[in-house]
GROMACS .gro file of C-alpha atoms in nm:
model
  204
    1UNK     CA    1  -2.987  -3.263  -3.351
    2UNK     CA    2  -3.288  -3.496  -3.327
    3UNK     CA    3  -3.616  -3.507  -3.143
    4UNK     CA    4  -3.812  -3.824  -3.073
    5UNK     CA    5  -4.191  -3.797  -3.061
    6UNK     CA    6  -4.362  -3.906  -2.740
    7UNK     CA    7  -4.678  -4.097  -2.780
    8UNK     CA    8  -5.657  -2.033  -1.893
    9UNK     CA    9  -5.321  -1.995  -1.751
   10UNK     CA   10  -5.185  -2.115  -2.088
   11UNK     CA   11  -5.319  -2.441  -2.028
   12UNK     CA   12  -5.376  -2.808  -1.979
   13UNK     CA   13  -5.706  -2.922  -2.132
   14UNK     CA   14  -5.727  -3.295  -2.214
   15UNK     CA   15  -5.508  -3.606  -2.223
   16UNK     CA   16  -5.405  -3.506  -2.576
   17UNK     CA   17  -5.399  -3.132  -2.531
   18UNK     CA   18  -5.573  -2.911  -2.786
   19UNK     CA   19  -5.434  -2.584  -2.652
   20UNK     CA   20  -5.251  -2.451  -2.957
   21UNK     CA   21  -4.950  -2.221  -2.961
   22UNK     CA   22  -4.796  -2.048  -3.263
   23UNK     CA   23  -4.421  -2.004  -3.229
   24UNK     CA   24  -4.314  -1.664  -3.364
   25UNK     CA   25  -3.977  -1.667  -3.543
   26UNK     CA   26  -3.806  -1.476  -3.262
   27UNK     CA   27  -3.852  -1.767  -3.017
   28UNK     CA   28  -3.692  -2.010  -3.265
   29UNK     CA   29  -3.361  -1.826  -3.264
   30UNK     CA   30  -3.128  -1.864  -3.075
   31UNK     CA   31  -3.089  -2.239  -3.081
   32UNK     CA   32  -3.109  -2.333  -2.708
   33UNK     CA   33  -3.460  -2.193  -2.669
   34UNK     CA   34  -3.568  -2.347  -3.000
   35UNK     CA   35  -3.443  -2.688  -2.889
   36UNK     CA   36  -3.623  -2.664  -2.554
   37UNK     CA   37  -3.947  -2.553  -2.721
   38UNK     CA   38  -3.927  -2.843  -2.966
   39UNK     CA   39  -3.884  -3.091  -2.684
   40UNK     CA   40  -4.176  -2.936  -2.495
   41UNK     CA   41  -4.389  -2.962  -2.809
   42UNK     CA   42  -4.332  -3.339  -2.804
   43UNK     CA   43  -4.470  -3.377  -2.450
   44UNK     CA   44  -4.832  -3.299  -2.552
   45UNK     CA   45  -4.853  -3.025  -2.290
   46UNK     CA   46  -4.982  -2.815  -2.582
   47UNK     CA   47  -4.990  -2.819  -2.964
   48UNK     CA   48  -4.709  -2.622  -3.131
   49UNK     CA   49  -4.761  -2.471  -3.477
   50UNK     CA   50  -4.564  -2.261  -3.727
   51UNK     CA   51  -4.558  -2.181  -4.098
   52UNK     CA   52  -4.304  -2.185  -4.380
   53UNK     CA   53  -4.276  -1.805  -4.358
   54UNK     CA   54  -4.198  -1.831  -3.986
   55UNK     CA   55  -3.931  -2.086  -4.075
   56UNK     CA   56  -3.784  -1.848  -4.333
   57UNK     CA   57  -3.769  -1.565  -4.080
   58UNK     CA   58  -3.577  -1.757  -3.814
   59UNK     CA   59  -3.348  -1.924  -4.069
   60UNK     CA   60  -3.260  -1.589  -4.228
   61UNK     CA   61  -3.194  -1.439  -3.883
   62UNK     CA   62  -2.953  -1.721  -3.801
   63UNK     CA   63  -2.772  -1.688  -4.133
   64UNK     CA   64  -2.725  -1.314  -4.080
   65UNK     CA   65  -2.566  -1.369  -3.740
   66UNK     CA   66  -2.395  -1.707  -3.782
   67UNK     CA   67  -2.189  -1.711  -4.104
   68UNK     CA   68  -2.033  -2.037  -3.983
   69UNK     CA   69  -2.365  -2.216  -4.041
   70UNK     CA   70  -2.500  -2.312  -4.382
   71UNK     CA   71  -2.857  -2.296  -4.512
   72UNK     CA   72  -2.840  -2.672  -4.566
   73UNK     CA   73  -2.781  -2.727  -4.193
   74UNK     CA   74  -3.076  -2.507  -4.100
   75UNK     CA   75  -3.300  -2.666  -4.363
   76UNK     CA   76  -3.228  -2.999  -4.197
   77UNK     CA   77  -3.348  -2.850  -3.867
   78UNK     CA   78  -3.662  -2.722  -4.041
   79UNK     CA   79  -3.728  -3.071  -4.180
   80UNK     CA   80  -3.681  -3.231  -3.838
   81UNK     CA   81  -3.922  -2.984  -3.680
   82UNK     CA   82  -4.188  -3.049  -3.943
   83UNK     CA   83  -4.140  -3.426  -3.929
   84UNK     CA   84  -4.146  -3.476  -3.553
   85UNK     CA   85  -4.406  -3.230  -3.423
   86UNK     CA   86  -4.752  -3.355  -3.516
   87UNK     CA   87  -4.947  -3.138  -3.766
   88UNK     CA   88  -4.721  -2.842  -3.689
   89UNK     CA   89  -4.705  -2.679  -4.032
   90UNK     CA   90  -4.985  -2.428  -4.097
   91UNK     CA   91  -5.084  -2.381  -4.461
   92UNK     CA   92  -5.352  -2.193  -4.652
   93UNK     CA   93  -5.345  -1.879  -4.438
   94UNK     CA   94  -5.204  -1.637  -4.696
   95UNK     CA   95  -5.548  -1.512  -4.819
   96UNK     CA   96  -5.618  -1.385  -4.466
   97UNK     CA   97  -5.315  -1.156  -4.453
   98UNK     CA   98  -5.437  -0.847  -4.646
   99UNK     CA   99  -5.736  -0.787  -4.417
  100UNK     CA  100  -5.535  -0.800  -4.093
  101UNK     CA  101  -5.401  -0.498  -3.906
  102UNK     CA  102  -5.094  -0.498  -3.681
  103UNK     CA  103  -4.838  -0.229  -3.589
  104UNK     CA  104  -4.589  -0.390  -3.829
  105UNK     CA  105  -4.759  -0.524  -4.145
  106UNK     CA  106  -4.475  -0.774  -4.185
  107UNK     CA  107  -4.608  -0.959  -3.877
  108UNK     CA  108  -4.953  -1.020  -4.026
  109UNK     CA  109  -4.853  -1.362  -4.157
  110UNK     CA  110  -4.803  -1.482  -3.798
  111UNK     CA  111  -5.152  -1.369  -3.698
  112UNK     CA  112  -5.297  -1.519  -4.017
  113UNK     CA  113  -5.136  -1.855  -3.940
  114UNK     CA  114  -5.270  -1.839  -3.584
  115UNK     CA  115  -5.624  -1.770  -3.708
  116UNK     CA  116  -5.604  -2.041  -3.974
  117UNK     CA  117  -5.512  -2.316  -3.727
  118UNK     CA  118  -5.740  -2.197  -3.446
  119UNK     CA  119  -5.450  -2.115  -3.216
  120UNK     CA  120  -5.503  -1.988  -2.864
  121UNK     CA  121  -5.170  -1.811  -2.820
  122UNK     CA  122  -4.884  -1.648  -3.009
  123UNK     CA  123  -4.554  -1.712  -2.830
  124UNK     CA  124  -4.326  -1.415  -2.892
  125UNK     CA  125  -4.071  -1.185  -2.734
  126UNK     CA  126  -4.222  -0.896  -2.930
  127UNK     CA  127  -4.546  -0.834  -2.741
  128UNK     CA  128  -4.576  -0.478  -2.873
  129UNK     CA  129  -4.610  -0.622  -3.223
  130UNK     CA  130  -4.922  -0.818  -3.122
  131UNK     CA  131  -5.137  -0.579  -2.914
  132UNK     CA  132  -5.425  -0.724  -2.717
  133UNK     CA  133  -5.689  -0.521  -2.901
  134UNK     CA  134  -5.570  -0.659  -3.236
  135UNK     CA  135  -5.591  -1.021  -3.118
  136UNK     CA  136  -5.898  -1.027  -2.895
  137UNK     CA  137  -6.158  -1.054  -3.171
  138UNK     CA  138  -5.988  -1.373  -3.291
  139UNK     CA  139  -5.985  -1.532  -2.945
  140UNK     CA  140  -5.607  -1.504  -2.934
  141UNK     CA  141  -5.353  -1.390  -2.680
  142UNK     CA  142  -4.980  -1.323  -2.697
  143UNK     CA  143  -4.729  -1.428  -2.433
  144UNK     CA  144  -4.357  -1.388  -2.366
  145UNK     CA  145  -4.176  -1.725  -2.340
  146UNK     CA  146  -4.067  -1.664  -1.979
  147UNK     CA  147  -4.412  -1.660  -1.809
  148UNK     CA  148  -4.535  -1.919  -2.059
  149UNK     CA  149  -4.266  -2.166  -1.953
  150UNK     CA  150  -4.328  -2.093  -1.586
  151UNK     CA  151  -4.694  -2.180  -1.648
  152UNK     CA  152  -4.595  -2.509  -1.814
  153UNK     CA  153  -4.371  -2.591  -1.517
  154UNK     CA  154  -4.657  -2.524  -1.276
  155UNK     CA  155  -4.897  -2.731  -1.485
  156UNK     CA  156  -4.674  -3.037  -1.524
  157UNK     CA  157  -4.327  -3.021  -1.371
  158UNK     CA  158  -4.255  -3.383  -1.464
  159UNK     CA  159  -4.294  -3.324  -1.837
  160UNK     CA  160  -4.105  -2.996  -1.831
  161UNK     CA  161  -3.818  -3.155  -1.639
  162UNK     CA  162  -3.812  -3.440  -1.890
  163UNK     CA  163  -3.783  -3.188  -2.175
  164UNK     CA  164  -3.506  -3.007  -1.986
  165UNK     CA  165  -3.318  -3.335  -1.929
  166UNK     CA  166  -3.339  -3.417  -2.300
  167UNK     CA  167  -3.227  -3.067  -2.391
  168UNK     CA  168  -2.923  -3.087  -2.160
  169UNK     CA  169  -2.837  -3.438  -2.282
  170UNK     CA  170  -2.827  -3.307  -2.640
  171UNK     CA  171  -2.550  -3.060  -2.550
  172UNK     CA  172  -2.239  -3.271  -2.597
  173UNK     CA  173  -1.982  -3.037  -2.753
  174UNK     CA  174  -1.902  -2.963  -2.478
  175UNK     CA  175  -2.140  -3.117  -2.221
  176UNK     CA  176  -2.316  -2.863  -2.000
  177UNK     CA  177  -2.392  -2.865  -1.630
  178UNK     CA  178  -2.743  -2.784  -1.513
  179UNK     CA  179  -2.625  -2.442  -1.398
  180UNK     CA  180  -2.462  -2.369  -1.734
  181UNK     CA  181  -2.785  -2.459  -1.917
  182UNK     CA  182  -2.994  -2.239  -1.688
  183UNK     CA  183  -2.749  -1.950  -1.717
  184UNK     CA  184  -2.776  -1.972  -2.096
  185UNK     CA  185  -3.157  -1.964  -2.079
  186UNK     CA  186  -3.141  -1.668  -1.841
  187UNK     CA  187  -2.933  -1.485  -2.099
  188UNK     CA  188  -3.207  -1.548  -2.353
  189UNK     CA  189  -3.470  -1.371  -2.144
  190UNK     CA  190  -3.597  -1.663  -1.937
  191UNK     CA  191  -3.502  -1.536  -1.591
  192UNK     CA  192  -3.823  -1.635  -1.408
  193UNK     CA  193  -3.833  -1.980  -1.565
  194UNK     CA  194  -3.465  -2.044  -1.494
  195UNK     CA  195  -3.515  -1.947  -1.131
  196UNK     CA  196  -3.828  -2.161  -1.095
  197UNK     CA  197  -3.679  -2.472  -1.256
  198UNK     CA  198  -3.370  -2.452  -1.032
  199UNK     CA  199  -3.590  -2.604  -0.761
  200UNK     CA  200  -3.587  -2.922  -0.972
  201UNK     CA  201  -3.212  -2.917  -1.042
  202UNK     CA  202  -3.164  -3.275  -0.917
  203UNK     CA  203  -3.408  -3.395  -1.186
  204UNK     CA  204  -3.240  -3.210  -1.472
   0.00000   0.00000   0.00000
């Protein structure tokens, strides 16, 4: 697996976009969504961020469910993510954690990382873990990946289709048709996005 860098809806701002999105661990596992989100992060549609603790959460989730994979393989993926996505790794946020309040205290590190890097959005499947009233005072929102990706498609279909092409091209064992790729994403909770991007099937 490799990614090559490329020199309010959730939104387009400038030529080099400053809209910043924290990826929660749950959107980084399973692998197809993670790969697509990495490729989107390289388009400059937005700035993607994460922390070492977020890495540990998704890696541990994979290892629990995929005994055929080794930690060394997943550490290589972590290294590729950190190397290829500009300024992605958030550091220095741990002192913020004790003062934060969320339904699950174990999620406070995600909010702390978002505050530390001035993020606009937490991308997560677990919206109940990041209630609006807990985020509003920090100028933050939380969004499910499905409407987020639909927004990106509406903002810049060319870049999203490019990311989708690269994602499909990376699937070589075995190769996947466009419909197979979209069916997989549907199964990962991206039904609206999969339906919307089908209109661009010839470009995928």
